[in-house]
Amino acid sequence: MSLWDLALSDCIVVMGSNMAENHPIAFRFVVEAKTRGATVIHVDPRFTRTSALADIHAPIRSGSDIVFLGGIIHYILENDLWFRDFAMAYTNIAHIIDDRYTDPERNNGFFSGFDPKNASYKQDSWQYRGETVQPSIAEHHVHTTEGTEGEVAATSTRPPEEDPTLQHPNCVYQIMRRHYARYTPEMVERVTGCPRETFLRVCKALTANSGRERTGAFCYAVGWTHHSTGVQIIRAASIIQGLLGNIGRPGGGVLALRGHCSIQGSTDIPTLYNMLPTYLPQPNAFSPHHNLKEFLKIETVPTGWWHNLPKYMISLLKAWYGANAQAANEYCYAYLPKLTGDHSQLPMTLAMVDGVMKGQFILGQNPVVGAVNSDLVERGLSKLDWLVVRDFAITETANFWQKGRLVQRGELQPADIGTEVFFLPSSMAAEKDGSMTNTSRLVQWHDKVVEPPGDNRSETWFIYHLGRRLKELYAGSKEPKDEPIHVLTWEYPLRGPNQEPDAEAILREINGYTVADRKQISSYQELKDDGSTACGGWMYCGVYPKDGHNQARSRRPDSPGGNGAHAGWAYAWPSNRRTLYNRASADLDGRPWSERKKLVWWDAAKSEWAGNDVPDFVKTKPPHMRPDWSKHPTGMEALGGNDPFIMEPDGKCMLFVPSGLKDGPLPTHYEPIESPVKNPLYDQQSNPTAKLWERPGNEYHRQGDPAYPYAFSTYRLTELHCGGVTTRVMPHTAELQPEAFVELSPELAEELGIRHLDWTVLSTARGDIEVKAMVTSRLRPFLIEGKTVHQIGMPWVFGWEGYARGDIANVLLPIVGDPNTSIHTTKAITCNIRKGRLERPGGRSHGQ
Amino acid sequence: MGSEKSAARGLPTREELSEAGRRALAAVDQVLHDRPNKIGHDFSEAVIGLSKLREQVIAERRADPTSETLLHRLGRLNSVLSVLVGAHYPLGDVPWDCLEKTRGILAEIVAEEVES
């Protein structure tokens, strides 16, 4: 959904986010919805400014989100409050699952197929009965007994088996009812600490605002993602929305608040190690990806929109390798880097500590503050040969060797740190051209308005000229391993005295063009797999559809009375479509579910889909069209006019996910890796497939360890951004949040003899920090399983640089990864707190 | 570089590097024998040792940039390290087959180190 689409919601749940404080621009639309009569709900351990503006604040212990959301699923199913017409038509609720499937309810917290030897799942028994569903994510291959050659029982011979009566014991509906049977309101209160009555108010508000005439939305951020069950938390919300018919419809959806200026862009055109631009799979050295033909055979999903993968992959290779990429050499596929393991930030930190890595580029990031287990990060940096940090003010990462914690306490001496550190000044946003892609997939162009001072340069300048110099350096090499550098296309017009690459030229390449005449392409439907098109990111195709037309620069909102899509404002991928899966906003006959919630519909007179948004569907496919299975259809031919979820192989919203997730087809409550509470629901305490790397310096707390009895969470502040340096060096933001603090409830403070503004020491097995106490009733103790559990929280944005300083919260956190994404856990660990100060060698430092 | 000079400069000696290589090979042999659920922190010793060996080869190559032997040895060491790190932090299953093959290359490198 679009951000402004929130204003059309009848009920908004903000969870896993303090939206008012951390996404204040976006929150305007929640406020607008409220003025129009929407119910706003905030689910959060703390009572924040978001809560203050909400109609309902539901407090929950950090790390118990799946119980809360699972409780809503239970409520919906047991009270029969789901939007039946929508869910029956557009989800896999009636699909029948393999007979071998068993649920955590029967297996002490494990799904069928768990291999304790590898701590991983084989997903045979999760499949639709009689077939295997291939995911579109390469490293999430379905481990089945069918073998590894990629031959799957594709969904192109028949549709999945269904029971429209929903009586079959292994249909998704019955499986979900059994799975969430114990997620009662009473269980929600026992595990989350949220009073039963409050929880029921949330359920009633959500369900009352669903159906044909009303829709609701969830908004979330890293309060959901930064958990060892992060992906499954989001999945739970998508199940709720699938059941309530809140996907693809005005005011409905699960809105990921991707609030950093270009964080969405950073995964689109990616900085993620395991993806090629616009979410194409990265080849893997240990998979049957030996050549392009094999790669495409394995990775191309037989049915649904992702069947077009070859067009996007080959067009990407043409963009990257230009005339060098030909059919005869498989478009230079051999030159693509291949994954050899988990190269995400967490194991990368550990590999740094082990001395494997020689160097690092840190661009616009400050991992000594922003990455978990700060001391281990410092240790890793000290093992590098070289480190390049680019930012516009000195960061903790750049001067770890001089002012870092390890140096301060005498564990390391600057003279003994062999890392050669280069600090290069970077431009700020107004000093460079470029695009920003954030919430709602919105790509907005910004122009340079002033030249950067002195030697400050943009990231684009740096990466381009670094690449140019590397190409020059290796120009004479005959080594086969240097061939990829030779053949990479790297020519962009340079402008101005600083020889800045033309950012719009890069955007034009990302958009795509026909190779023969270098004409821009206006739609990804024009991309081909024969080498005649080039495209740096298929989802962005259309952002620069013809010469001179940069849609990302457009700033034309709808006038009053307009349809509210604001299609003239920037560009939303793909195709400037504002709401994904919007075919679902119409019923099986192609008519809007209601006039009030109309978005797209079937125009019978013109035999095409029309409406207030770009239809996310084959424009001319009639609603009553059904695949001709006798022809073994592939791609979109295998999806009927009643299959809106076109990125899924069968076009249905997946309430139950047969493949693509490493930790289960249904969200299941596991306690955080560190928890003061024994899992009340299952014997299995925590996510059995979570990525754990226990080692010296990264020790974990055992469940209920009395040495670390408190639940601890971290979060951001409005005034100080992320790793903090950008705003801690600015007096006008620094003075608004001048120093670090830890929040604790009056009850805990009294128990420990801590007064407001007293110094405290926070401790975990990873380290200790000192910070002033903010005693506040916006944190309340939770009653969990009859026991009081105290919740503590601290902003993680402080460090030793700038005007606003404080100890680094991420010193306390362990390195733990979600099994699907390797994202770190920052929202739920355990800790201890006491009144007092740390003994520091050499006296006070770090601004104290 | 001779052991005396290495020791004087605080760099690992030839003997220490040989020993690091042998311990790395032993660690690989152990995991190949045990096929554990997950390769744990003990394996870091193998990676740390080989990283030090790689440092030495890099230093030698910088001193003699035309040496094809050193170039080849560095290439093999980097390949071995890639596989070991990939096995230690796998994306999915541990690549046991590749680890078996890599073991052979590592054994050759260790043998060459002992001889040098």
Coordinates of C-alpha atoms in Angstrom, one line a residue, chain A residues 338-569:
Chain A
K338 CA 29.0 -16.8 -6.4
L339 CA 28.0 -17.2 -2.8
T340 CA 30.1 -19.5 -0.7
G341 CA 28.3 -19.0 2.6
D342 CA 26.5 -16.6 4.8
H343 CA 28.4 -13.4 4.2
S344 CA 25.9 -11.2 6.0
Q345 CA 27.1 -8.7 8.6
L346 CA 26.9 -11.0 11.6
P347 CA 29.3 -13.8 10.4
M348 CA 31.3 -11.2 8.6
T349 CA 32.0 -9.6 12.0
L350 CA 33.2 -13.0 13.4
A351 CA 35.3 -13.6 10.3
M352 CA 37.0 -10.2 10.9
V353 CA 37.8 -11.2 14.4
D354 CA 39.4 -14.4 13.0
G355 CA 41.6 -12.4 10.8
V356 CA 40.1 -13.7 7.5
M357 CA 39.2 -10.3 6.2
K358 CA 41.8 -7.9 5.0
G359 CA 39.8 -4.8 4.5
Q360 CA 36.5 -3.0 4.7
F361 CA 34.7 -0.1 3.1
I362 CA 32.2 1.5 5.5
L363 CA 30.0 3.9 3.6
G364 CA 27.4 5.9 5.6
Q365 CA 27.4 3.3 8.4
N366 CA 28.7 3.2 11.9
P367 CA 28.9 -0.4 13.0
V368 CA 30.8 0.3 16.3
V369 CA 27.6 2.0 17.4
G370 CA 25.0 0.4 15.1
A371 CA 26.0 -3.3 15.0
V372 CA 25.4 -5.7 17.8
N373 CA 28.3 -6.8 20.1
S374 CA 30.2 -3.6 19.7
D375 CA 33.3 -4.8 21.5
L376 CA 33.6 -7.7 19.0
V377 CA 33.1 -5.3 16.1
E378 CA 36.0 -3.2 17.5
R379 CA 38.1 -6.3 17.9
G380 CA 37.4 -7.3 14.3
L381 CA 38.3 -3.9 13.0
S382 CA 41.6 -4.1 14.8
K383 CA 42.5 -7.2 12.8
L384 CA 42.0 -5.6 9.4
D385 CA 44.9 -4.4 7.2
W386 CA 42.9 -1.4 6.0
L387 CA 39.6 0.3 6.7
V388 CA 38.0 3.0 4.6
V389 CA 35.3 5.0 6.3
R390 CA 33.3 7.6 4.4
D391 CA 31.1 10.0 6.3
F392 CA 30.8 13.7 6.8
A393 CA 31.9 13.7 10.4
I394 CA 34.3 11.5 12.3
T395 CA 32.5 8.3 13.5
E396 CA 33.2 5.9 16.3
T397 CA 34.1 3.3 13.6
A398 CA 36.7 5.6 12.1
N399 CA 38.5 6.3 15.4
F400 CA 38.0 3.0 17.2
W401 CA 41.7 2.7 17.2
Q402 CA 42.1 5.9 19.2
K403 CA 39.1 6.2 21.4
G404 CA 37.4 2.8 21.3
R405 CA 36.4 0.8 24.3
L406 CA 39.1 -1.7 23.9
V407 CA 41.7 1.0 23.8
Q408 CA 40.2 2.9 26.7
R409 CA 40.4 -0.1 29.0
G410 CA 43.9 -1.0 27.9
E411 CA 43.1 -4.2 26.1
L412 CA 44.5 -2.8 22.9
Q413 CA 47.2 -0.1 22.3
P414 CA 46.9 2.2 19.2
A415 CA 50.5 1.4 18.4
D416 CA 49.7 -2.3 18.2
I417 CA 46.7 -1.9 15.9
G418 CA 47.9 -2.6 12.4
T419 CA 44.7 -1.3 10.7
E420 CA 45.4 1.5 8.3
V421 CA 42.3 3.7 8.6
F422 CA 41.3 6.1 5.8
F423 CA 38.7 8.6 6.7
L424 CA 37.2 10.1 3.5
P425 CA 34.8 13.0 3.7
S426 CA 31.4 12.4 2.0
S427 CA 28.8 14.7 0.6
M428 CA 25.5 15.3 2.3
A429 CA 22.1 14.8 0.6
A430 CA 21.8 18.3 -0.8
E431 CA 25.3 18.1 -2.2
K432 CA 24.6 15.3 -4.7
D433 CA 22.0 14.1 -7.2
G434 CA 20.4 10.8 -6.8
S435 CA 17.2 8.9 -5.8
M436 CA 15.9 7.8 -2.5
T437 CA 13.6 4.8 -2.2
N438 CA 11.9 4.2 1.0
T439 CA 8.4 3.4 2.4
S440 CA 5.8 2.3 -0.2
R441 CA 8.5 1.5 -2.7
L442 CA 8.5 5.2 -3.7
V443 CA 11.5 6.3 -5.8
Q444 CA 12.0 10.1 -5.4
W445 CA 14.7 12.0 -7.2
H446 CA 16.6 14.8 -5.5
D447 CA 18.8 17.3 -7.2
K448 CA 22.1 18.7 -6.0
V449 CA 21.6 22.2 -4.8
V450 CA 25.1 23.1 -3.7
E451 CA 28.6 21.8 -4.4
P452 CA 30.1 19.8 -1.6
P453 CA 32.9 21.6 0.2
G454 CA 36.6 20.8 -0.1
D455 CA 37.3 17.1 -0.8
N456 CA 33.8 15.9 0.1
R457 CA 32.5 13.6 -2.6
S458 CA 29.3 11.6 -3.1
E459 CA 29.2 7.8 -2.8
T460 CA 28.5 7.6 -6.5
W461 CA 31.7 9.5 -7.2
F462 CA 33.7 7.3 -4.9
I463 CA 32.4 4.0 -6.3
Y464 CA 32.6 5.1 -9.9
H465 CA 36.2 6.4 -9.7
L466 CA 37.3 3.5 -7.5
G467 CA 36.0 1.1 -10.2
R468 CA 37.6 3.2 -13.0
R469 CA 40.9 3.1 -11.2
L470 CA 40.6 -0.7 -10.6
K471 CA 39.9 -1.2 -14.3
E472 CA 43.0 0.8 -15.2
L473 CA 45.1 -1.0 -12.7
Y474 CA 44.1 -4.4 -14.0
A475 CA 44.1 -3.4 -17.7
G476 CA 47.3 -5.2 -18.5
S477 CA 46.5 -8.4 -16.5
K478 CA 46.1 -11.6 -18.4
E479 CA 44.9 -13.5 -15.3
P480 CA 41.6 -15.2 -15.9
K481 CA 40.4 -14.1 -12.5
D482 CA 40.7 -10.4 -13.6
E483 CA 38.6 -10.8 -16.6
P484 CA 35.3 -9.8 -14.8
I485 CA 36.9 -6.4 -14.2
H486 CA 37.9 -6.0 -17.8
V487 CA 34.4 -6.7 -19.2
L488 CA 32.3 -4.8 -16.7
T489 CA 30.6 -1.8 -18.3
W490 CA 31.7 1.3 -16.4
E491 CA 31.1 4.4 -18.6
Y492 CA 28.9 7.2 -17.3
P493 CA 29.1 10.9 -18.3
L494 CA 31.1 12.9 -15.8
R495 CA 30.1 16.4 -14.9
G496 CA 31.5 19.4 -13.2
P497 CA 34.9 20.2 -11.7
N498 CA 34.8 17.1 -9.5
Q499 CA 34.0 14.8 -12.4
E500 CA 30.8 13.6 -10.7
P501 CA 29.2 10.7 -12.6
D502 CA 25.8 11.6 -14.0
A503 CA 23.4 9.9 -11.6
E504 CA 20.5 10.1 -14.1
A505 CA 22.6 8.1 -16.6
I506 CA 22.8 5.4 -13.9
L507 CA 19.1 5.6 -13.4
R508 CA 18.5 5.3 -17.1
E509 CA 20.6 2.1 -17.1
I510 CA 18.7 0.7 -14.2
N511 CA 15.5 1.5 -16.0
G512 CA 16.6 -0.4 -19.1
Y513 CA 16.9 0.1 -22.8
T514 CA 16.9 -1.7 -26.1
V515 CA 20.5 -2.6 -26.9
A516 CA 20.4 -1.9 -30.7
D517 CA 19.3 1.7 -30.5
R518 CA 19.8 2.5 -26.8
K519 CA 16.2 3.7 -26.4
Q520 CA 14.7 3.6 -23.0
I521 CA 12.2 0.9 -22.2
S522 CA 8.9 2.0 -20.6
S523 CA 7.8 -1.3 -19.0
Y524 CA 9.3 -4.5 -17.8
Q525 CA 6.9 -6.4 -20.1
E526 CA 9.2 -5.3 -22.9
L527 CA 12.3 -7.1 -21.4
K528 CA 13.6 -10.1 -23.3
D529 CA 15.8 -13.0 -22.7
D530 CA 17.6 -12.9 -26.0
G531 CA 20.1 -10.2 -25.2
S532 CA 18.2 -7.4 -27.0
T533 CA 17.4 -5.6 -23.8
A534 CA 19.5 -4.4 -20.9
C535 CA 18.1 -3.5 -17.5
G536 CA 19.8 -2.9 -14.2
G537 CA 16.7 -3.7 -12.1
W538 CA 13.5 -4.9 -13.7
M539 CA 11.2 -3.5 -11.0
Y540 CA 12.5 0.0 -11.8
C541 CA 11.7 -0.4 -15.4
G542 CA 9.5 2.6 -16.1
V543 CA 11.2 5.0 -13.7
Y544 CA 12.9 6.6 -16.7
P545 CA 10.7 5.5 -19.6
K546 CA 12.0 7.8 -22.3
D547 CA 14.7 10.3 -22.9
G548 CA 14.3 13.4 -20.7
H549 CA 11.5 11.8 -18.6
N550 CA 12.7 11.0 -15.1
Q551 CA 9.4 10.0 -13.4
A552 CA 11.2 9.9 -10.0
R553 CA 11.5 13.6 -10.3
S554 CA 7.8 14.2 -10.8
R555 CA 6.0 16.1 -8.0
R556 CA 2.4 16.3 -9.1
P557 CA 0.0 15.3 -6.4
D558 CA -3.6 14.7 -7.2
S559 CA -5.8 17.7 -7.1
P560 CA -8.8 17.7 -4.7
G561 CA -11.3 15.2 -6.0
G562 CA -8.5 13.1 -7.6
N563 CA -8.5 9.4 -7.1
G564 CA -5.9 9.5 -4.4
A565 CA -3.2 7.4 -6.0
H566 CA -1.0 10.4 -6.6
A567 CA 0.4 8.7 -9.6
G568 CA 2.1 11.9 -10.6
W569 CA 4.2 12.0 -7.5

